Amino acid sequence: MPKFKTLDDLPADLTGEVALVRVDLNLPMKDGSATDVTRVEAVKPTILELAGRGAKVLLLAHFGRPGGQRSSTLSTSMVVGDVERVLGEEIMFIPEIAGPVVAQSVGILGPGDIGLLDNTRFWPGEEANDPNLAQAIAAHGTLYVNDAFSAAHRAHATTEGLAHFLPAYAGRAMEAELKALDAALGSPQTPVAAVVGGAKVSTKLAVLEHLVGKVQHLIIGGGMANTFLAARGVNVGKSLCEHDLAPTVARIMDEADAKGCTVHLPYDVVVAKEFAANPPSLRVCNVHEVAEDEMILDVGPTAVEALADVLKTCRTLVWNGPLGAFETPPFDAATVALARTAAALTLEGSLISVAGGGDTVAALAQAGVTDDVTYVSTAGGAFLEWMEGRVLPGVAALEA
Ligand code: ADP
Ligand code: MG
């Protein structure tokens, strides 16, 4: 486990401290209020703990893509109401991120009070990771807490730069995420299985290349499986398929072989002539029996049973990407079935299961297992970069 400091490394009483806390408040909005406050709920424990221990808490967050300029519709003041409701605390909105207005506001805040600074991306120095900006922000705090894993793949002033000017700590959400990811791929209990699905191999090449050297079982599903099957000479009809990637697939298969990683491809599939809900042409067949005018839209039931048996022999599972076109029934069947197997094994205590990715999170929710797997990462891009084995600058800065 990489070493980083957490809130446990701080004194119990934080009266007199000013904590600059990077959070993810990039909430999906409709008609001026958030449609989903999961991100606020994620950082709530860190904020309330720091405030409860007596620190003045200054929240730093980006909101949308203002491109280095002020924009009235992208001010973090838009989310103040939602954040207050979730925290159950009043917060002071501060329309700057550094300078006299911030200094004055910090003077007004009492121990345990919470302030929210404006959209960090209004200042070009944020995305440029300008040390002058980081230093100017740091001047208002006595410690830096990063609780935004989802922004940790960016080296920005408030996700990375601040750690060079203040003692830096992982917040509770960051800590939980790093522990879960470490348990999944850092120092996992073996054997490890990875499920990689989704639409296209081309978007996940780096993930596949990293995983073949890390896991004992690589389960390929979704449109990606079509590309793998086609590369091995299977006729996939009019399935979504990247035929030009055949040499790449061959290289990944060779690498898997050399590293002792078994690659699992479906041997039965669910096909249809048209992509629609419950199409009349739907049928299940062996991968070698797909007709020219059919497309593969899900992994078949026999293959799912075999994959469930693979999971039963594993101690750790990391999952990104649905096994089929899960948004359209019944092409969610394989994803739902395998997710339920993973959840059951996790509840039994035989499997540590970590999943992430926008559509994967939605698919697990659809299967009703979000709370039954060990950890679900909502970090999107940061989760994928971590699956690629990349060093995330926001995390590296905490470890320094
Ligand atoms: P994530 O967001 O979890 O990283 P992706 O975005 O890579 O996942 O992939 C999800 C998408 O892949 C979904 O929209 C799903 O419909 C699509 N998909 C999965 N299997 C197939 C398939 N056989 N044919 C076409 N699309 C598929
Ligand atoms: Mg997606």
Short mmCIF file of C-alpha atoms and ligand atoms in Angstrom, two decimals:
data_model
loop_
_atom_site.label_atom_id
_atom_site.label_comp_id
_atom_site.label_asym_id
_atom_site.label_seq_id
_atom_site.Cartn_x
_atom_site.Cartn_y
_atom_site.Cartn_z
CA MET A 1 0.00 0.00 0.00
CA PRO A 2 1.51 3.38 -0.97
CA LYS A 3 2.06 5.66 2.00
CA PHE A 4 -0.08 8.72 2.40
CA LYS A 5 -1.29 10.64 5.43
CA THR A 6 -4.92 10.59 6.45
CA LEU A 7 -7.02 12.58 8.91
CA ASP A 8 -5.82 10.10 11.55
CA ASP A 9 -2.38 11.71 11.32
CA LEU A 10 -3.79 15.06 12.46
CA PRO A 11 -4.26 16.07 16.10
CA ALA A 12 -7.74 15.38 17.48
CA ASP A 13 -8.35 19.06 18.13
CA LEU A 14 -7.99 21.15 14.99
CA THR A 15 -9.08 24.47 16.49
CA GLY A 16 -6.98 27.19 14.92
CA GLU A 17 -6.38 25.22 11.72
CA VAL A 18 -7.74 26.22 8.34
CA ALA A 19 -8.24 23.13 6.14
CA LEU A 20 -8.25 23.65 2.38
CA VAL A 21 -10.30 20.68 1.21
CA ARG A 22 -10.44 19.70 -2.48
CA VAL A 23 -13.76 18.03 -3.18
CA ASP A 24 -15.74 16.99 -6.24
CA LEU A 25 -18.91 19.08 -6.41
CA ASN A 26 -19.26 18.82 -10.18
CA LEU A 27 -22.92 17.90 -9.77
CA PRO A 28 -25.27 17.13 -12.65
CA MET A 29 -27.78 20.02 -12.65
CA LYS A 30 -31.26 20.63 -13.95
CA ASP A 31 -33.23 23.84 -13.51
CA GLY A 32 -30.78 25.19 -10.95
CA SER A 33 -30.55 22.21 -8.63
CA ALA A 34 -28.63 18.96 -8.56
CA THR A 35 -30.20 15.82 -10.00
CA ASP A 36 -27.75 13.60 -8.13
CA VAL A 37 -25.91 14.47 -4.89
CA THR A 38 -23.82 11.28 -4.62
CA ARG A 39 -20.65 13.37 -4.88
CA VAL A 40 -21.66 15.54 -1.93
CA GLU A 41 -22.53 12.49 0.12
CA ALA A 42 -19.10 11.07 -0.67
CA VAL A 43 -17.23 14.04 0.81
CA LYS A 44 -19.63 14.71 3.67
CA PRO A 45 -17.75 12.57 6.24
CA THR A 46 -14.48 14.39 5.62
CA ILE A 47 -16.05 17.86 5.81
CA LEU A 48 -18.06 17.14 8.94
CA GLU A 49 -15.13 15.43 10.63
CA LEU A 50 -12.76 18.35 10.04
CA ALA A 51 -15.42 20.86 11.12
CA GLY A 52 -16.34 18.71 14.10
CA ARG A 53 -12.72 18.67 15.20
CA GLY A 54 -12.73 22.48 15.16
CA ALA A 55 -11.03 23.38 11.89
CA LYS A 56 -12.28 26.13 9.65
CA VAL A 57 -13.05 24.28 6.42
CA LEU A 58 -12.57 25.91 3.02
CA LEU A 59 -13.95 23.82 0.18
CA LEU A 60 -12.29 23.96 -3.23
CA ALA A 61 -14.05 22.52 -6.27
CA HIS A 62 -14.36 22.87 -10.01
CA PHE A 63 -17.71 23.08 -11.73
CA GLY A 64 -18.05 22.41 -15.45
CA ARG A 65 -15.58 23.73 -17.98
CA PRO A 66 -15.42 27.52 -17.79
CA GLY A 67 -12.02 27.48 -19.53
CA GLY A 68 -10.19 29.88 -17.23
CA GLN A 69 -12.84 32.63 -17.16
CA ARG A 70 -15.60 33.63 -14.81
CA SER A 71 -19.07 32.51 -15.84
CA SER A 72 -22.19 33.27 -13.81
CA THR A 73 -23.80 29.93 -14.68
CA LEU A 74 -20.72 27.94 -13.64
CA SER A 75 -20.17 29.52 -10.23
CA THR A 76 -20.01 27.03 -7.37
CA SER A 77 -22.66 29.26 -5.74
CA MET A 78 -25.07 27.19 -7.88
CA VAL A 79 -24.54 24.16 -5.62
CA VAL A 80 -24.52 25.90 -2.23
CA GLY A 81 -28.15 24.94 -1.53
CA ASP A 82 -27.60 21.29 -2.42
CA VAL A 83 -24.39 21.07 -0.40
CA GLU A 84 -26.03 22.68 2.65
CA ARG A 85 -28.95 20.28 2.42
CA VAL A 86 -26.72 17.19 2.30
CA LEU A 87 -24.32 18.41 4.99
CA GLY A 88 -27.09 19.73 7.22
CA GLU A 89 -24.86 22.75 7.84
CA GLU A 90 -24.84 26.31 6.63
CA ILE A 91 -21.95 27.23 4.41
CA MET A 92 -20.49 30.61 3.46
CA PHE A 93 -20.01 31.17 -0.25
CA ILE A 94 -16.78 33.05 -1.04
CA PRO A 95 -16.66 34.38 -4.64
CA GLU A 96 -12.85 34.07 -5.01
CA ILE A 97 -10.20 31.38 -4.40
CA ALA A 98 -7.38 33.62 -3.12
CA GLY A 99 -6.69 37.19 -2.11
CA PRO A 100 -8.19 39.73 0.31
CA VAL A 101 -11.80 38.57 -0.03
CA VAL A 102 -10.79 35.06 1.00
CA ALA A 103 -8.61 36.37 3.83
CA GLN A 104 -11.48 38.48 5.14
CA SER A 105 -13.94 35.58 4.91
CA VAL A 106 -11.61 33.24 6.77
CA GLY A 107 -11.45 35.91 9.47
CA ILE A 108 -15.23 35.86 9.79
CA LEU A 109 -15.50 32.06 9.92
CA GLY A 110 -15.35 30.53 13.38
CA PRO A 111 -13.91 27.13 14.35
CA GLY A 112 -16.00 24.41 12.70
CA ASP A 113 -17.46 26.75 10.10
CA ILE A 114 -17.47 25.83 6.42
CA GLY A 115 -16.80 28.08 3.43
CA LEU A 116 -17.08 27.25 -0.27
CA LEU A 117 -14.71 29.04 -2.65
CA ASP A 118 -15.70 29.76 -6.22
CA ASN A 119 -15.06 27.52 -9.24
CA THR A 120 -11.31 26.84 -9.25
CA ARG A 121 -11.38 26.64 -13.06
CA PHE A 122 -12.32 30.34 -13.35
CA TRP A 123 -8.58 30.91 -12.88
CA PRO A 124 -6.35 29.74 -15.77
CA GLY A 125 -3.65 28.83 -13.25
CA GLU A 126 -5.81 25.97 -11.96
CA GLU A 127 -5.59 23.77 -15.04
CA ALA A 128 -2.08 25.03 -15.84
CA ASN A 129 -1.05 23.95 -12.33
CA ASP A 130 0.56 27.37 -11.83
CA PRO A 131 2.62 27.27 -8.62
CA ASN A 132 1.93 30.97 -8.07
CA LEU A 133 -1.79 30.28 -7.92
CA ALA A 134 -1.28 27.25 -5.66
CA GLN A 135 0.89 29.33 -3.36
CA ALA A 136 -1.68 32.16 -3.25
CA ILE A 137 -4.43 29.69 -2.32
CA ALA A 138 -2.21 27.88 0.18
CA ALA A 139 -1.61 31.19 1.98
CA HIS A 140 -5.18 30.97 3.35
CA GLY A 141 -4.84 27.51 4.89
CA THR A 142 -2.71 25.59 7.33
CA LEU A 143 -3.31 22.15 5.85
CA TYR A 144 -4.52 20.58 2.58
CA VAL A 145 -6.93 17.67 2.33
CA ASN A 146 -7.66 16.03 -1.01
CA ASP A 147 -10.95 14.14 -1.05
CA ALA A 148 -11.50 14.22 -4.81
CA PHE A 149 -10.11 10.99 -6.27
CA SER A 150 -12.20 11.64 -9.38
CA ALA A 151 -10.03 14.69 -10.14
CA ALA A 152 -6.74 13.07 -9.12
CA HIS A 153 -5.79 12.15 -12.71
CA ARG A 154 -5.37 15.87 -13.37
CA ALA A 155 -2.30 17.75 -12.19
CA HIS A 156 -4.07 21.00 -11.39
CA ALA A 157 -3.25 23.66 -8.79
CA THR A 158 -5.91 22.44 -6.34
CA THR A 159 -5.54 18.70 -7.09
CA GLU A 160 -1.75 18.52 -7.07
CA GLY A 161 -0.06 21.90 -6.68
CA LEU A 162 -1.35 22.67 -3.19
CA ALA A 163 0.34 19.55 -1.80
CA HIS A 164 3.69 21.24 -2.44
CA PHE A 165 2.85 24.20 -0.22
CA LEU A 166 0.97 22.66 2.71
CA PRO A 167 1.02 19.43 4.72
CA ALA A 168 -1.20 17.15 2.63
CA TYR A 169 -3.71 14.51 3.72
CA ALA A 170 -6.10 12.13 2.02
CA GLY A 171 -9.71 12.74 3.03
CA ARG A 172 -11.93 9.83 4.05
CA ALA A 173 -13.38 9.27 0.55
CA MET A 174 -9.92 9.40 -1.03
CA GLU A 175 -8.60 7.04 1.64
CA ALA A 176 -11.41 4.54 1.04
CA GLU A 177 -10.92 4.69 -2.72
CA LEU A 178 -7.16 4.19 -2.51
CA LYS A 179 -7.58 1.27 -0.11
CA ALA A 180 -10.16 -0.39 -2.36
CA LEU A 181 -8.06 0.08 -5.48
CA ASP A 182 -5.00 -1.25 -3.72
CA ALA A 183 -6.93 -4.33 -2.60
CA ALA A 184 -8.07 -4.88 -6.20
CA LEU A 185 -4.85 -4.46 -8.16
CA GLY A 186 -2.08 -3.06 -5.97
CA SER A 187 -1.53 -5.94 -3.58
CA PRO A 188 -4.56 -8.17 -4.18
CA GLN A 189 -5.35 -11.61 -2.89
CA THR A 190 -4.95 -14.01 -5.80
CA PRO A 191 -6.30 -15.35 -8.07
CA VAL A 192 -7.56 -12.07 -9.51
CA ALA A 193 -10.18 -11.86 -12.25
CA ALA A 194 -10.81 -8.78 -14.34
CA VAL A 195 -13.97 -8.25 -16.31
CA VAL A 196 -13.49 -5.80 -19.13
CA GLY A 197 -16.51 -5.04 -21.25
CA GLY A 198 -18.03 -2.08 -22.97
CA ALA A 199 -18.26 -0.98 -26.53
CA LYS A 200 -14.80 -0.69 -28.00
CA VAL A 201 -11.36 -2.23 -27.59
CA SER A 202 -9.77 0.98 -28.87
CA THR A 203 -10.91 2.96 -25.80
CA LYS A 204 -9.51 0.36 -23.40
CA LEU A 205 -6.30 -0.84 -25.02
CA ALA A 206 -4.12 0.51 -22.22
CA VAL A 207 -6.39 -1.14 -19.65
CA LEU A 208 -6.10 -4.53 -21.35
CA GLU A 209 -2.35 -4.22 -21.75
CA HIS A 210 -1.93 -3.42 -18.06
CA LEU A 211 -4.31 -6.12 -16.83
CA VAL A 212 -2.76 -9.05 -18.70
CA GLY A 213 0.33 -8.60 -16.56
CA LYS A 214 -1.65 -8.25 -13.33
CA VAL A 215 -4.51 -10.73 -13.30
CA GLN A 216 -4.88 -14.48 -13.68
CA HIS A 217 -8.24 -14.33 -15.51
CA LEU A 218 -9.20 -11.72 -18.05
CA ILE A 219 -12.88 -11.90 -18.95
CA ILE A 220 -13.75 -10.02 -22.12
CA GLY A 221 -17.34 -9.07 -22.84
CA GLY A 222 -19.37 -6.44 -24.63
CA GLY A 223 -18.51 -5.14 -28.06
CA MET A 224 -14.88 -5.73 -27.14
CA ALA A 225 -15.45 -9.48 -27.20
CA ASN A 226 -16.61 -9.17 -30.83
CA THR A 227 -13.28 -7.64 -31.78
CA PHE A 228 -11.42 -10.42 -29.98
CA LEU A 229 -13.58 -13.11 -31.59
CA ALA A 230 -13.19 -11.60 -35.07
CA ALA A 231 -9.43 -11.44 -34.60
CA ARG A 232 -9.50 -15.18 -33.97
CA GLY A 233 -11.36 -15.80 -37.22
CA VAL A 234 -14.94 -15.90 -35.91
CA ASN A 235 -17.57 -14.37 -38.20
CA VAL A 236 -19.37 -11.81 -36.04
CA GLY A 237 -21.86 -10.72 -38.73
CA LYS A 238 -22.78 -7.07 -38.40
CA SER A 239 -21.80 -6.81 -34.72
CA LEU A 240 -20.05 -3.74 -33.42
CA CYS A 241 -16.45 -4.74 -34.13
CA GLU A 242 -13.08 -3.12 -34.76
CA HIS A 243 -11.71 -5.41 -37.44
CA ASP A 244 -8.56 -3.33 -37.92
CA LEU A 245 -7.46 -4.16 -34.37
CA ALA A 246 -6.82 -7.84 -35.12
CA PRO A 247 -3.01 -7.49 -34.83
CA THR A 248 -3.38 -5.64 -31.52
CA VAL A 249 -5.66 -8.35 -30.17
CA ALA A 250 -3.16 -11.00 -31.26
CA ARG A 251 -0.41 -9.15 -29.38
CA ILE A 252 -2.53 -8.91 -26.22
CA MET A 253 -3.37 -12.62 -26.42
CA ASP A 254 0.34 -13.48 -26.79
CA GLU A 255 1.23 -11.28 -23.86
CA ALA A 256 -1.51 -12.89 -21.75
CA ASP A 257 -0.11 -16.31 -22.64
CA ALA A 258 3.40 -15.31 -21.68
CA LYS A 259 2.25 -13.88 -18.35
CA GLY A 260 0.00 -16.78 -17.35
CA CYS A 261 -3.24 -14.88 -17.78
CA THR A 262 -6.20 -16.84 -19.12
CA VAL A 263 -8.36 -14.82 -21.49
CA HIS A 264 -12.02 -15.81 -21.40
CA LEU A 265 -14.13 -15.11 -24.48
CA PRO A 266 -17.81 -16.05 -24.72
CA TYR A 267 -18.67 -19.27 -26.56
CA ASP A 268 -22.34 -18.58 -26.77
CA VAL A 269 -23.90 -15.20 -27.46
CA VAL A 270 -27.24 -13.42 -27.72
CA VAL A 271 -27.82 -12.12 -31.24
CA ALA A 272 -30.49 -10.18 -33.11
CA LYS A 273 -30.98 -8.78 -36.59
CA GLU A 274 -32.00 -5.37 -35.27
CA PHE A 275 -30.93 -3.45 -32.23
CA ALA A 276 -34.17 -2.87 -30.33
CA ALA A 277 -35.80 -3.94 -27.09
CA ASN A 278 -36.91 -7.59 -27.21
CA PRO A 279 -36.59 -7.90 -30.99
CA PRO A 280 -38.44 -10.81 -32.66
CA SER A 281 -35.18 -11.97 -34.28
CA LEU A 282 -33.50 -12.52 -30.90
CA ARG A 283 -31.80 -15.86 -30.39
CA VAL A 284 -28.96 -17.50 -28.49
CA CYS A 285 -26.29 -19.30 -30.48
CA ASN A 286 -22.73 -20.58 -30.46
CA VAL A 287 -20.23 -17.88 -31.49
CA HIS A 288 -19.51 -19.86 -34.65
CA GLU A 289 -23.14 -19.70 -35.75
CA VAL A 290 -23.70 -15.95 -36.01
CA ALA A 291 -25.35 -15.15 -39.34
CA GLU A 292 -24.14 -12.42 -41.66
CA ASP A 293 -27.16 -10.20 -40.88
CA GLU A 294 -27.02 -10.68 -37.09
CA MET A 295 -25.24 -8.77 -34.37
CA ILE A 296 -23.96 -9.96 -31.01
CA LEU A 297 -25.56 -7.92 -28.24
CA ASP A 298 -24.83 -9.93 -25.11
CA VAL A 299 -22.84 -12.83 -23.73
CA GLY A 300 -24.85 -16.07 -23.76
CA PRO A 301 -26.20 -17.94 -20.71
CA THR A 302 -23.81 -20.91 -20.94
CA ALA A 303 -20.82 -18.61 -21.05
CA VAL A 304 -22.16 -16.66 -18.08
CA GLU A 305 -22.38 -19.86 -16.06
CA ALA A 306 -18.79 -20.70 -16.96
CA LEU A 307 -17.70 -17.17 -15.98
CA ALA A 308 -19.51 -17.51 -12.66
CA ASP A 309 -17.48 -20.68 -12.07
CA VAL A 310 -14.30 -18.74 -12.79
CA LEU A 311 -15.27 -16.09 -10.21
CA LYS A 312 -15.88 -18.84 -7.66
CA THR A 313 -12.20 -19.80 -7.91
CA CYS A 314 -11.02 -16.18 -7.49
CA ARG A 315 -10.39 -14.04 -4.41
CA THR A 316 -10.45 -10.66 -6.12
CA LEU A 317 -12.48 -9.16 -8.96
CA VAL A 318 -12.01 -5.86 -10.73
CA TRP A 319 -14.73 -4.93 -13.20
CA ASN A 320 -15.03 -2.25 -15.85
CA GLY A 321 -17.54 -2.33 -18.67
CA PRO A 322 -20.86 -4.15 -19.15
CA LEU A 323 -20.95 -7.56 -20.87
CA GLY A 324 -23.68 -6.50 -23.27
CA ALA A 325 -25.78 -3.62 -24.52
CA PHE A 326 -27.33 -3.49 -21.05
CA GLU A 327 -29.46 -0.36 -21.61
CA THR A 328 -31.74 -2.34 -23.93
CA PRO A 329 -33.60 -5.39 -22.58
CA PRO A 330 -32.88 -8.25 -22.55
CA PHE A 331 -29.24 -7.51 -23.41
CA ASP A 332 -28.55 -6.75 -19.75
CA ALA A 333 -29.03 -10.40 -18.78
CA ALA A 334 -25.38 -11.48 -18.74
CA THR A 335 -24.19 -8.36 -16.94
CA VAL A 336 -26.94 -8.65 -14.33
CA ALA A 337 -26.35 -12.38 -13.78
CA LEU A 338 -22.58 -12.07 -13.40
CA ALA A 339 -22.95 -8.98 -11.18
CA ARG A 340 -25.30 -10.94 -8.90
CA THR A 341 -22.83 -13.83 -8.73
CA ALA A 342 -20.06 -11.38 -7.81
CA ALA A 343 -22.28 -9.80 -5.17
CA ALA A 344 -23.22 -13.18 -3.68
CA LEU A 345 -19.57 -14.28 -3.51
CA THR A 346 -18.68 -10.95 -1.91
CA LEU A 347 -21.41 -11.33 0.71
CA GLU A 348 -20.15 -14.86 1.44
CA GLY A 349 -16.73 -13.37 2.04
CA SER A 350 -14.90 -15.30 -0.67
CA LEU A 351 -14.43 -12.40 -3.09
CA ILE A 352 -13.26 -8.79 -2.92
CA SER A 353 -15.06 -7.00 -5.73
CA VAL A 354 -14.21 -3.56 -7.03
CA ALA A 355 -15.99 -1.99 -9.99
CA GLY A 356 -15.93 1.34 -11.75
CA GLY A 357 -16.83 3.19 -14.94
CA GLY A 358 -19.86 5.32 -15.81
CA ASP A 359 -21.89 2.61 -17.51
CA THR A 360 -20.63 -0.09 -15.15
CA VAL A 361 -21.94 1.85 -12.14
CA ALA A 362 -25.31 2.17 -13.90
CA ALA A 363 -25.32 -1.53 -14.81
CA LEU A 364 -24.56 -2.60 -11.23
CA ALA A 365 -27.36 -0.36 -9.98
CA GLN A 366 -29.67 -1.98 -12.55
CA ALA A 367 -28.65 -5.38 -11.15
CA GLY A 368 -29.43 -4.09 -7.65
CA VAL A 369 -26.00 -4.97 -6.27
CA THR A 370 -24.37 -1.57 -5.72
CA ASP A 371 -24.31 -2.06 -1.95
CA ASP A 372 -23.29 -5.71 -2.08
CA VAL A 373 -19.98 -5.42 -3.91
CA THR A 374 -16.93 -4.34 -1.93
CA TYR A 375 -16.42 -1.00 -3.63
CA VAL A 376 -17.93 0.90 -6.51
CA SER A 377 -15.84 3.73 -7.88
CA THR A 378 -17.74 6.65 -9.36
CA ALA A 379 -14.48 8.31 -10.37
CA GLY A 380 -14.88 7.75 -14.13
CA GLY A 381 -11.74 8.92 -15.92
CA ALA A 382 -9.54 8.64 -12.84
CA PHE A 383 -10.70 5.04 -12.29
CA LEU A 384 -9.87 4.11 -15.89
CA GLU A 385 -6.43 5.72 -15.71
CA TRP A 386 -5.80 3.76 -12.56
CA MET A 387 -6.91 0.57 -14.40
CA GLU A 388 -4.28 1.47 -16.98
CA GLY A 389 -1.66 1.35 -14.24
CA ARG A 390 -0.93 5.05 -14.50
CA VAL A 391 0.34 7.16 -11.64
CA LEU A 392 -2.33 9.71 -10.78
CA PRO A 393 -0.66 13.05 -10.05
CA GLY A 394 -3.13 13.97 -7.31
CA VAL A 395 -2.40 10.71 -5.52
CA ALA A 396 1.35 10.87 -6.07
CA ALA A 397 1.40 14.34 -4.51
CA LEU A 398 -0.18 12.94 -1.35
CA GLU A 399 2.46 10.26 -1.16
CA ALA A 400 5.39 12.63 -1.47
P1 ADP B 1 -17.93 2.18 -18.82
O1 ADP B 1 -18.66 3.49 -18.96
O2 ADP B 1 -18.41 1.40 -17.65
O3 ADP B 1 -16.43 2.34 -18.85
P2 ADP B 1 -18.14 1.66 -21.65
O4 ADP B 1 -18.55 3.09 -21.87
O5 ADP B 1 -16.81 1.25 -22.13
O6 ADP B 1 -18.32 1.28 -20.10
O7 ADP B 1 -19.17 0.69 -22.38
C1 ADP B 1 -20.54 0.74 -22.17
C2 ADP B 1 -21.30 0.65 -23.46
O8 ADP B 1 -20.97 -0.52 -24.20
C3 ADP B 1 -22.79 0.58 -23.21
O9 ADP B 1 -23.40 1.69 -23.80
C4 ADP B 1 -23.22 -0.73 -23.86
O10 ADP B 1 -24.48 -0.64 -24.52
C5 ADP B 1 -22.12 -0.94 -24.88
N1 ADP B 1 -22.05 -2.35 -25.30
C6 ADP B 1 -21.77 -3.42 -24.54
N2 ADP B 1 -21.83 -4.54 -25.26
C7 ADP B 1 -22.16 -4.20 -26.51
C8 ADP B 1 -22.38 -4.93 -27.73
N3 ADP B 1 -22.26 -6.26 -27.78
N4 ADP B 1 -22.71 -4.22 -28.83
C9 ADP B 1 -22.83 -2.89 -28.77
N5 ADP B 1 -22.64 -2.14 -27.67
C10 ADP B 1 -22.31 -2.80 -26.56
MG MG B 2 -19.13 4.71 -20.67
#
